[in-house]
Amino acid sequence: MEYLPVCLRLRDAPVALVGGGAVATRKARLLLRAGANLTVIAPDITEKLERLLGAAGGVWQQGRYREVDLHGKVLAVAATPDAQVNRQVHDDARALNLPVNVVDSPELCTFIFPSIVDRDPLLVAISSSGRSPVLARQLRRRLEATLPAAYGRLAEFAGRMRERVRGRITAEGPRRLFWEQVVDGPVAELVLAGREAEAETRLDEQLQDVEHLHRGEVYLVGAGPGDPDLMTFKALRLLQSADVVLYDRLVAPPIVEMARRDAERIYVGKRRAEHTLPQQQINELLLELARAGKRVVRLKGGDPFIFGRGGEEIDLLARHGIPFQVVPGITAASGAACYAGIPLTHRDYAQSVRFVAGYLKGNRLEHDWATFNNPTETLVFYMGLEGLPEICRQLQRHGRRPDTPAALVERGTLAGQRVLTGTLATLPAVVAAAGARAPTLIIVGDVVRLHADLAWFGKA
Ligand code: SAH
């Protein structure tokens, strides 16, 4: 970091501004707004600057700049068209250990003026460390557009309530959490709506209830493939600490049952073509609950980061500064393969394994099929029941032998698990005849041969 951003208190502080043109006028306006006791040193000044000084009680010291002009000052700004004068101001200020800014000459500055979004007393300062003022200004325009004008009022309100809150909540951590809920919650909404008296009442109510104060958190928890015994200790512990549990169809009911008795349980669906809550709404619901101070567990089937859209759900939380944790789970491929007696890798048959999305997009699967022709790689297709015929067709077309063993595992690790086996050429017909139902997993590769010997559970 080349510059440390600080907010300087200049009220009544003696400041020297050398120069009296348009640029100096802009700087003078800023310094006077901060309450500086300003002396402008220049032979001539603009009319505007003269008016500004008149209105704010600043002084115009008419004449050329001399070193003595900086004596007793706390800050110096040079904005003259004369490079020599500017340099002189810089050198003199450095000799006196004064912070100095020479407009448009970053190499002659010990401080720089950032672009600011002014919602006084709330200020946002943006600096590009002198590299690109244009970029900083553009960013400022964007922020201007997104920060409600009334934010200043909110900061003012918070300032007035500060002592009251400090008196009631003495520990720093809980106090911070309290304020986070205030500025993000109904109190802030009331202030922004101009209803400050009501906001104050509401804040007092919340102050009475600080025992229940805790910040919402979200745990994205992998619940494993179905059998409750395949959950991790951590998953169980967090599940039992949750105020609210969000779960979808892939999470077995006995797992949801392990939540605290008084926990709220919310079903958020997701079956193919039956999206009970669209993903965006799930993301928003998580955010909303966490903001209300809840400890939320979002249970995902298998592992949250394997075809689980877990990344999307925490992305929104991360952007809003909600604390979260992600807990891995046993993914369906591991669970189903183990319970079906199909090792996903094997010294003799498979040196790698690949997890593949098998759902159709408008009757097609968008994969680079040519890369699937390695006979020593096991393939596991998730969400592939409907696309099974197409998967088998494409694999054969791209170099996998028609007699490559293939299996479909239905309800892997759950009571009633079924394993249907065949080859790439025959599996679609086997599955159609058996009438399989989701959730299913398709495993392709020579390792499937081992099923006959190793399976001990739910053999087809
Ligand atoms: N995050 C999950 C996968 C979600 S995608 C995980 O890591 O396991 C949903 C797909 O997972 C289903 O369409 C199905 O292909 C597979 N799946 C999940 N549970 C399963 C189970 N018990 N048996 C077979 N397949 C399962």
Coordinates of C-alpha atoms and ligand atoms in Angstrom, one line a residue:
M1 CA 0.0 0.0 0.0
E2 CA 1.6 3.2 -1.1
Y3 CA -0.7 5.6 0.8
L4 CA -2.5 5.1 4.1
P5 CA -6.1 6.4 3.9
V6 CA -6.8 8.5 6.9
C7 CA -9.5 11.1 7.6
L8 CA -8.0 14.4 8.7
R9 CA -9.7 16.6 11.1
L10 CA -9.1 20.2 9.9
R11 CA -11.6 22.2 11.8
D12 CA -9.9 25.6 12.7
A13 CA -6.6 24.2 11.6
P14 CA -4.3 26.6 9.8
V15 CA -3.8 25.5 6.2
A16 CA -1.8 27.2 3.4
L17 CA -3.0 27.0 -0.2
V18 CA -0.6 28.5 -2.8
G19 CA -2.3 29.5 -6.0
G20 CA -5.5 31.4 -6.9
G21 CA -6.8 29.9 -10.2
A22 CA -9.6 27.5 -11.0
V23 CA -7.9 24.4 -9.6
A24 CA -7.0 26.2 -6.4
T25 CA -10.6 27.4 -6.1
R26 CA -11.7 23.7 -6.1
K27 CA -9.3 22.8 -3.5
A28 CA -10.2 25.8 -1.4
R29 CA -13.9 24.8 -1.5
L30 CA -13.0 21.3 -0.2
L31 CA -10.7 22.6 2.6
L32 CA -13.3 25.1 3.7
R33 CA -16.0 22.5 3.8
A34 CA -13.8 20.6 6.3
G35 CA -13.6 23.8 8.4
A36 CA -10.0 24.7 7.8
N37 CA -8.6 28.1 8.7
L38 CA -7.4 28.8 5.2
T39 CA -4.8 31.2 4.0
V40 CA -4.6 31.6 0.2
I41 CA -1.2 32.9 -1.1
A42 CA -1.3 34.3 -4.6
P43 CA -0.9 37.5 -6.5
D44 CA -4.4 37.1 -8.0
I45 CA -7.4 35.0 -7.2
T46 CA -10.6 34.2 -9.0
E47 CA -13.8 36.0 -8.0
K48 CA -15.3 32.7 -6.9
L49 CA -12.4 32.1 -4.6
E50 CA -12.7 35.6 -3.1
R51 CA -16.4 35.0 -2.4
L52 CA -15.7 31.6 -0.8
L53 CA -13.0 33.1 1.4
G54 CA -15.4 35.9 2.4
A55 CA -18.2 33.5 3.3
A56 CA -16.1 31.1 5.3
G57 CA -13.7 33.6 7.0
G58 CA -10.6 32.6 5.0
V59 CA -7.7 35.0 4.3
W60 CA -6.2 36.0 1.0
Q61 CA -2.6 37.0 1.4
Q62 CA -1.9 38.9 -1.8
G63 CA 1.6 38.4 -3.2
R64 CA 4.1 35.9 -4.3
Y65 CA 4.8 32.8 -2.2
R66 CA 7.6 32.9 0.3
E67 CA 8.9 30.1 2.6
V68 CA 7.8 31.9 5.7
D69 CA 4.2 31.5 4.5
L70 CA 4.2 27.9 5.7
H71 CA 5.3 28.7 9.2
G72 CA 2.7 27.6 11.8
K73 CA 0.6 25.7 9.2
V74 CA -0.4 22.1 9.6
L75 CA -0.9 21.3 5.9
A76 CA 0.2 22.8 2.5
V77 CA -1.4 22.6 -0.9
A78 CA 0.2 24.0 -4.0
A79 CA -1.9 24.6 -7.1
T80 CA -0.1 27.2 -9.2
P81 CA 0.6 26.9 -13.0
D82 CA 4.3 27.6 -12.1
A83 CA 6.3 24.3 -11.7
Q84 CA 9.1 26.1 -9.9
V85 CA 6.8 27.6 -7.3
N86 CA 5.1 24.3 -6.8
R87 CA 8.4 22.5 -6.3
Q88 CA 9.5 25.2 -3.8
V89 CA 6.3 24.8 -1.8
H90 CA 7.0 21.0 -1.7
D91 CA 10.6 21.4 -0.6
D92 CA 9.8 23.9 2.1
A93 CA 6.9 21.8 3.4
R94 CA 9.1 18.7 3.6
A95 CA 11.8 20.7 5.4
L96 CA 9.1 21.6 8.0
N97 CA 7.7 18.1 8.1
L98 CA 4.3 19.3 6.8
P99 CA 2.1 17.1 4.7
V100 CA 2.0 18.6 1.2
N101 CA 0.0 18.1 -1.9
V102 CA 1.0 19.6 -5.3
V103 CA -1.9 19.3 -7.6
D104 CA -1.4 16.9 -10.5
S105 CA 2.2 16.1 -9.5
P106 CA 2.0 12.8 -7.5
E107 CA 5.8 12.8 -7.1
L108 CA 5.6 16.0 -5.1
C109 CA 2.8 14.8 -2.8
T110 CA 3.1 13.3 0.6
F111 CA -0.7 13.0 0.6
I112 CA -3.3 13.0 -2.1
F113 CA -7.0 14.0 -2.3
P114 CA -9.2 11.0 -2.9
S115 CA -12.4 11.1 -4.9
I116 CA -15.2 11.3 -2.4
V117 CA -18.8 10.3 -2.1
D118 CA -20.2 12.7 0.4
R119 CA -23.1 11.5 2.6
D120 CA -21.8 13.7 5.5
P121 CA -21.0 12.5 8.1
L122 CA -20.6 9.3 6.1
L123 CA -17.8 9.6 3.6
V124 CA -16.5 7.1 1.0
A125 CA -13.0 8.0 -0.3
I126 CA -11.6 6.4 -3.4
S127 CA -8.0 6.6 -4.4
S128 CA -6.0 5.0 -7.2
S129 CA -2.8 6.0 -5.5
G130 CA -2.4 8.7 -8.1
R131 CA -2.4 6.3 -11.0
S132 CA -5.8 6.9 -12.5
P133 CA -7.9 9.7 -11.1
V134 CA -10.4 9.0 -13.9
L135 CA -10.9 5.4 -12.8
A136 CA -11.4 6.6 -9.2
R137 CA -14.0 9.2 -10.4
Q138 CA -15.8 6.6 -12.4
L139 CA -16.0 4.3 -9.4
R140 CA -17.3 7.3 -7.4
R141 CA -20.1 7.9 -9.9
R142 CA -21.2 4.3 -9.5
L143 CA -21.2 4.5 -5.8
E144 CA -23.0 7.7 -5.9
A145 CA -25.8 6.0 -7.8
T146 CA -26.1 3.1 -5.3
L147 CA -25.8 4.8 -1.9
P148 CA -29.1 6.3 -0.8
A149 CA -28.8 10.0 -0.1
A150 CA -30.2 9.4 3.4
Y151 CA -27.2 7.3 4.4
G152 CA -25.8 10.4 6.0
R153 CA -28.8 10.6 8.2
L154 CA -28.3 7.0 9.2
A155 CA -24.7 7.7 10.2
E156 CA -25.9 10.8 12.1
F157 CA -28.5 8.7 13.9
A158 CA -25.9 6.0 14.8
G159 CA -23.6 8.7 16.1
R160 CA -26.4 10.1 18.4
M161 CA -27.2 6.6 19.7
R162 CA -23.6 5.6 20.3
E163 CA -23.3 6.4 23.9
R164 CA -26.7 4.9 24.7
V165 CA -25.7 1.6 23.1
R166 CA -22.2 1.7 24.7
G167 CA -23.8 2.1 28.1
R168 CA -26.0 -0.9 27.6
I169 CA -23.7 -3.3 25.8
T170 CA -20.2 -2.9 27.3
A171 CA -18.4 -5.8 25.5
E172 CA -17.1 -4.8 22.1
G173 CA -17.9 -8.0 20.2
P174 CA -21.6 -8.1 21.0
R175 CA -21.8 -4.3 20.5
R176 CA -20.5 -4.7 17.0
L177 CA -23.0 -7.4 16.3
F178 CA -25.8 -5.2 17.6
W179 CA -24.8 -2.4 15.3
E180 CA -24.5 -4.7 12.4
Q181 CA -28.1 -5.8 13.0
V182 CA -29.2 -2.1 13.4
V183 CA -27.7 -0.8 10.2
D184 CA -28.9 -3.8 8.2
G185 CA -32.4 -4.1 9.8
P186 CA -35.7 -2.4 10.5
V187 CA -34.1 0.4 12.5
A188 CA -32.1 1.5 9.5
E189 CA -35.2 1.2 7.3
L190 CA -37.1 3.6 9.6
V191 CA -34.3 6.1 9.6
L192 CA -33.9 6.0 5.8
A193 CA -37.7 6.5 5.6
G194 CA -37.3 9.7 7.7
R195 CA -39.1 8.2 10.8
E196 CA -36.4 8.7 13.3
A197 CA -38.6 8.8 16.4
E198 CA -39.9 5.4 15.6
A199 CA -36.4 4.2 14.8
E200 CA -35.3 5.3 18.2
T201 CA -38.1 3.4 20.0
R202 CA -37.3 0.3 18.0
L203 CA -33.6 0.6 18.8
D204 CA -34.5 0.9 22.5
E205 CA -36.6 -2.3 22.2
Q206 CA -33.7 -4.1 20.7
L207 CA -31.4 -2.9 23.4
Q208 CA -33.7 -4.6 26.0
D209 CA -33.2 -7.9 24.2
V210 CA -29.5 -8.1 23.9
E211 CA -29.3 -11.5 25.5
H212 CA -30.5 -13.0 22.3
L213 CA -28.1 -11.1 20.3
H214 CA -26.1 -13.2 18.0
R215 CA -25.1 -12.8 14.4
G216 CA -26.7 -15.1 11.9
E217 CA -24.5 -17.7 10.3
V218 CA -24.9 -20.2 7.5
Y219 CA -23.5 -23.7 7.4
L220 CA -23.6 -25.4 4.0
V221 CA -23.5 -29.0 5.1
G222 CA -23.0 -32.1 3.0
A223 CA -25.5 -34.7 4.3
G224 CA -24.0 -37.6 2.4
P225 CA -25.7 -39.8 -0.2
G226 CA -28.6 -41.0 1.9
D227 CA -27.7 -43.4 4.7
P228 CA -27.7 -41.2 7.8
D229 CA -24.7 -43.1 9.2
L230 CA -22.6 -41.6 6.4
M231 CA -22.9 -38.1 7.7
T232 CA -19.8 -36.6 9.3
F233 CA -19.6 -35.7 13.0
K234 CA -19.3 -32.1 12.1
A235 CA -22.4 -32.2 9.9
L236 CA -24.4 -33.7 12.8
R237 CA -23.1 -31.2 15.4
L238 CA -23.9 -28.2 13.2
L239 CA -27.3 -29.7 12.3
Q240 CA -28.1 -30.0 16.0
S241 CA -27.2 -26.4 16.7
A242 CA -29.3 -24.9 13.9
D243 CA -32.3 -22.6 14.4
V244 CA -33.4 -23.2 10.8
V245 CA -32.8 -26.1 8.4
L246 CA -33.2 -25.9 4.7
Y247 CA -33.3 -29.1 2.8
D248 CA -34.2 -30.5 -0.5
R249 CA -35.4 -33.8 -1.9
L250 CA -32.1 -35.6 -1.9
V251 CA -31.7 -35.3 1.8
A252 CA -33.3 -38.4 3.5
P253 CA -36.0 -37.6 6.0
P254 CA -34.2 -39.4 8.9
I255 CA -31.4 -36.9 8.5
V256 CA -33.7 -33.9 8.7
E257 CA -35.2 -35.5 11.8
M258 CA -31.9 -35.2 13.6
A259 CA -32.2 -31.4 13.8
R260 CA -33.3 -29.9 17.1
R261 CA -36.9 -30.4 17.9
D262 CA -37.7 -26.7 17.9
A263 CA -35.7 -26.0 14.8
E264 CA -37.7 -24.6 11.8
R265 CA -37.5 -27.0 8.8
I266 CA -37.9 -25.5 5.3
Y267 CA -38.3 -27.7 2.3
V268 CA -36.8 -26.1 -0.8
G269 CA -37.5 -28.8 -3.3
K270 CA -35.7 -29.6 -6.5
R271 CA -36.8 -32.4 -8.6
R272 CA -36.1 -32.4 -12.2
A273 CA -38.6 -30.0 -13.9
E274 CA -40.2 -29.3 -10.4
H275 CA -38.1 -26.5 -8.9
T276 CA -40.0 -25.8 -5.8
L277 CA -37.9 -22.7 -5.1
P278 CA -35.7 -21.3 -7.8
Q279 CA -32.0 -21.2 -6.9
Q280 CA -32.0 -17.4 -6.7
Q281 CA -34.8 -17.5 -4.1
I282 CA -33.0 -20.1 -2.1
N283 CA -29.9 -17.9 -2.1
E284 CA -31.9 -14.9 -1.0
L285 CA -33.8 -16.9 1.7
L286 CA -30.4 -18.0 3.2
L287 CA -29.3 -14.4 3.3
E288 CA -32.6 -13.2 4.8
L289 CA -32.5 -15.8 7.6
A290 CA -28.9 -15.1 8.5
R291 CA -29.6 -11.4 8.6
A292 CA -32.4 -12.0 11.0
G293 CA -29.7 -13.5 13.3
K294 CA -30.5 -17.2 12.7
R295 CA -28.1 -20.0 12.7
V296 CA -29.0 -21.6 9.4
V297 CA -28.0 -25.1 8.1
R298 CA -28.5 -25.7 4.5
L299 CA -28.4 -29.4 4.0
K300 CA -27.2 -30.6 0.6
G301 CA -27.3 -34.2 -0.6
G302 CA -23.8 -35.7 -1.0
D303 CA -21.1 -33.1 -1.0
P304 CA -22.0 -29.4 -1.4
F305 CA -19.3 -28.7 -3.9
I306 CA -20.1 -31.6 -6.2
F307 CA -23.0 -30.7 -8.6
G308 CA -24.5 -29.0 -5.6
R309 CA -24.5 -25.4 -6.6
G310 CA -22.9 -24.8 -3.2
G311 CA -20.7 -22.2 -4.7
E312 CA -23.6 -20.1 -5.8
E313 CA -25.3 -20.2 -2.5
I314 CA -22.3 -19.0 -0.5
D315 CA -21.4 -16.4 -3.2
L316 CA -24.3 -14.2 -2.2
L317 CA -23.5 -14.7 1.5
A318 CA -19.9 -13.8 1.0
R319 CA -20.8 -10.7 -0.9
H320 CA -23.0 -9.6 2.1
G321 CA -20.4 -10.4 4.7
I322 CA -22.4 -13.2 6.3
P323 CA -20.2 -15.7 8.1
F324 CA -20.5 -19.2 6.6
Q325 CA -18.8 -22.6 6.7
V326 CA -18.9 -25.4 4.2
V327 CA -18.9 -28.9 5.5
P328 CA -17.9 -31.7 3.0
G329 CA -20.0 -34.8 2.6
I330 CA -19.6 -38.2 1.0
T331 CA -20.6 -37.7 -2.5
A332 CA -23.1 -40.0 -4.2
A333 CA -20.5 -41.6 -6.4
S334 CA -18.4 -42.7 -3.4
G335 CA -21.4 -43.8 -1.4
A336 CA -23.2 -45.6 -4.2
A337 CA -20.1 -47.2 -5.6
C338 CA -19.0 -48.6 -2.2
Y339 CA -22.4 -49.9 -1.3
A340 CA -22.7 -51.5 -4.8
G341 CA -19.3 -53.1 -4.6
I342 CA -17.9 -51.2 -7.5
P343 CA -14.4 -49.7 -6.8
L344 CA -14.1 -46.5 -8.7
T345 CA -10.4 -47.1 -9.3
H346 CA -8.6 -50.4 -9.4
R347 CA -5.0 -51.3 -10.1
D348 CA -6.0 -53.5 -13.0
Y349 CA -9.0 -51.7 -14.4
A350 CA -9.0 -48.0 -13.8
Q351 CA -6.4 -45.4 -13.0
S352 CA -8.7 -42.4 -12.9
V353 CA -12.3 -41.5 -12.3
R354 CA -14.3 -38.7 -13.7
F355 CA -17.6 -37.2 -12.3
V356 CA -19.8 -36.0 -15.1
A357 CA -23.1 -34.0 -15.3
G358 CA -25.5 -36.2 -17.2
Y359 CA -28.5 -34.0 -17.5
L360 CA -29.9 -33.1 -20.9
K361 CA -30.2 -29.6 -22.2
G362 CA -32.8 -29.7 -24.9
N363 CA -32.2 -33.4 -25.6
R364 CA -28.5 -33.0 -25.9
L365 CA -25.5 -33.3 -23.6
E366 CA -22.9 -30.7 -24.1
H367 CA -19.6 -32.5 -23.5
D368 CA -16.4 -32.9 -25.5
W369 CA -17.1 -36.6 -26.0
A370 CA -13.8 -37.2 -27.7
T371 CA -12.1 -36.9 -24.3
F372 CA -14.2 -39.7 -22.8
N373 CA -12.5 -42.6 -24.7
N374 CA -9.9 -43.6 -22.2
P375 CA -10.7 -47.3 -21.4
T376 CA -8.9 -47.1 -18.0
E377 CA -11.0 -44.2 -16.8
T378 CA -14.1 -44.8 -14.8
L379 CA -17.0 -42.4 -15.6
V380 CA -19.7 -41.6 -13.1
F381 CA -22.7 -39.7 -14.4
Y382 CA -24.8 -37.7 -12.0
M383 CA -28.4 -36.7 -13.0
G384 CA -28.2 -39.0 -16.0
L385 CA -31.3 -41.2 -15.8
E386 CA -33.2 -39.4 -18.6
G387 CA -30.1 -39.0 -20.7
L388 CA -28.9 -42.6 -20.3
P389 CA -29.6 -43.7 -23.9
E390 CA -27.8 -40.6 -25.2
I391 CA -24.8 -41.0 -22.9
C392 CA -24.4 -44.7 -24.0
R393 CA -24.7 -43.7 -27.7
Q394 CA -22.2 -40.9 -27.5
L395 CA -19.6 -43.0 -25.6
Q396 CA -19.8 -45.7 -28.2
R397 CA -19.7 -43.3 -31.1
H398 CA -16.5 -41.8 -29.5
G399 CA -14.5 -44.9 -29.1
R400 CA -15.7 -46.8 -26.0
R401 CA -16.4 -50.4 -26.7
P402 CA -20.1 -51.4 -26.9
D403 CA -19.3 -54.2 -24.4
T404 CA -17.9 -51.8 -21.8
P405 CA -19.5 -52.7 -18.5
A406 CA -22.0 -50.2 -17.2
A407 CA -24.2 -50.0 -14.1
L408 CA -27.1 -47.9 -12.9
V409 CA -27.3 -47.5 -9.1
E410 CA -30.8 -46.5 -7.9
R411 CA -31.2 -45.1 -4.4
G412 CA -27.6 -45.6 -3.6
T413 CA -26.8 -46.4 0.1
L414 CA -30.5 -46.3 1.0
A415 CA -32.8 -49.1 1.9
G416 CA -34.0 -50.5 -1.4
Q417 CA -30.8 -49.7 -3.3
R418 CA -30.8 -51.4 -6.7
V419 CA -27.9 -52.0 -9.0
L420 CA -28.8 -52.7 -12.7
T421 CA -25.9 -53.8 -14.8
G422 CA -25.2 -54.3 -18.5
T423 CA -23.0 -52.8 -21.1
L424 CA -23.0 -49.6 -23.0
A425 CA -25.0 -51.5 -25.7
T426 CA -27.6 -53.0 -23.4
L427 CA -27.9 -50.9 -20.2
P428 CA -30.6 -48.5 -21.6
A429 CA -32.9 -51.4 -22.4
V430 CA -32.2 -53.1 -19.0
V431 CA -33.1 -49.9 -17.2
A432 CA -36.2 -49.2 -19.2
A433 CA -37.4 -52.7 -18.5
A434 CA -36.8 -52.4 -14.8
G435 CA -38.4 -49.0 -14.6
A436 CA -35.7 -47.2 -12.5
R437 CA -36.5 -44.0 -10.7
A438 CA -34.3 -41.1 -9.5
P439 CA -32.0 -40.7 -7.7
T440 CA -29.7 -42.8 -9.8
L441 CA -26.1 -42.8 -10.8
I442 CA -24.5 -44.3 -13.9
I443 CA -21.1 -45.9 -13.6
V444 CA -19.2 -46.8 -16.8
G445 CA -16.0 -48.8 -17.0
D446 CA -14.4 -52.2 -16.5
V447 CA -14.6 -51.8 -12.7
V448 CA -18.3 -52.6 -13.0
R449 CA -17.3 -56.2 -13.6
L450 CA -16.3 -56.4 -9.9
H451 CA -19.8 -55.8 -8.7
A452 CA -20.7 -59.4 -9.2
D453 CA -18.0 -60.5 -6.7
L454 CA -18.0 -57.5 -4.3
A455 CA -21.6 -56.5 -3.9
W456 CA -23.0 -57.4 -0.5
F457 CA -25.8 -54.9 -0.3
G458 CA -29.0 -54.6 -2.3
K459 CA -27.8 -56.7 -5.2
A460 CA -30.1 -56.5 -8.2
Ligands
SAH1 N1 -24.1 -32.9 -4.3 C1 -24.6 -34.2 -4.6 C2 -25.0 -34.4 -6.0 C3 -26.2 -33.5 -6.4 S1 -26.7 -33.7 -8.1 C4 -23.5 -35.3 -4.3 O1 -22.3 -34.9 -4.1 O2 -23.8 -36.4 -4.3 C5 -28.0 -34.9 -7.9 C6 -27.6 -36.2 -8.4 O3 -26.8 -36.9 -7.5 C7 -28.8 -37.1 -8.7 O4 -29.4 -36.8 -9.9 C8 -28.1 -38.5 -8.7 O5 -27.4 -38.7 -10.0 C9 -27.0 -38.3 -7.7 N2 -27.4 -38.9 -6.4 C10 -27.6 -38.3 -5.2 N3 -27.9 -39.2 -4.3 C11 -28.0 -40.4 -4.8 C12 -28.2 -41.7 -4.3 N4 -28.5 -41.9 -3.1 N5 -28.1 -42.7 -5.2 C13 -27.8 -42.5 -6.5 N6 -27.6 -41.3 -7.0 C14 -27.6 -40.2 -6.2

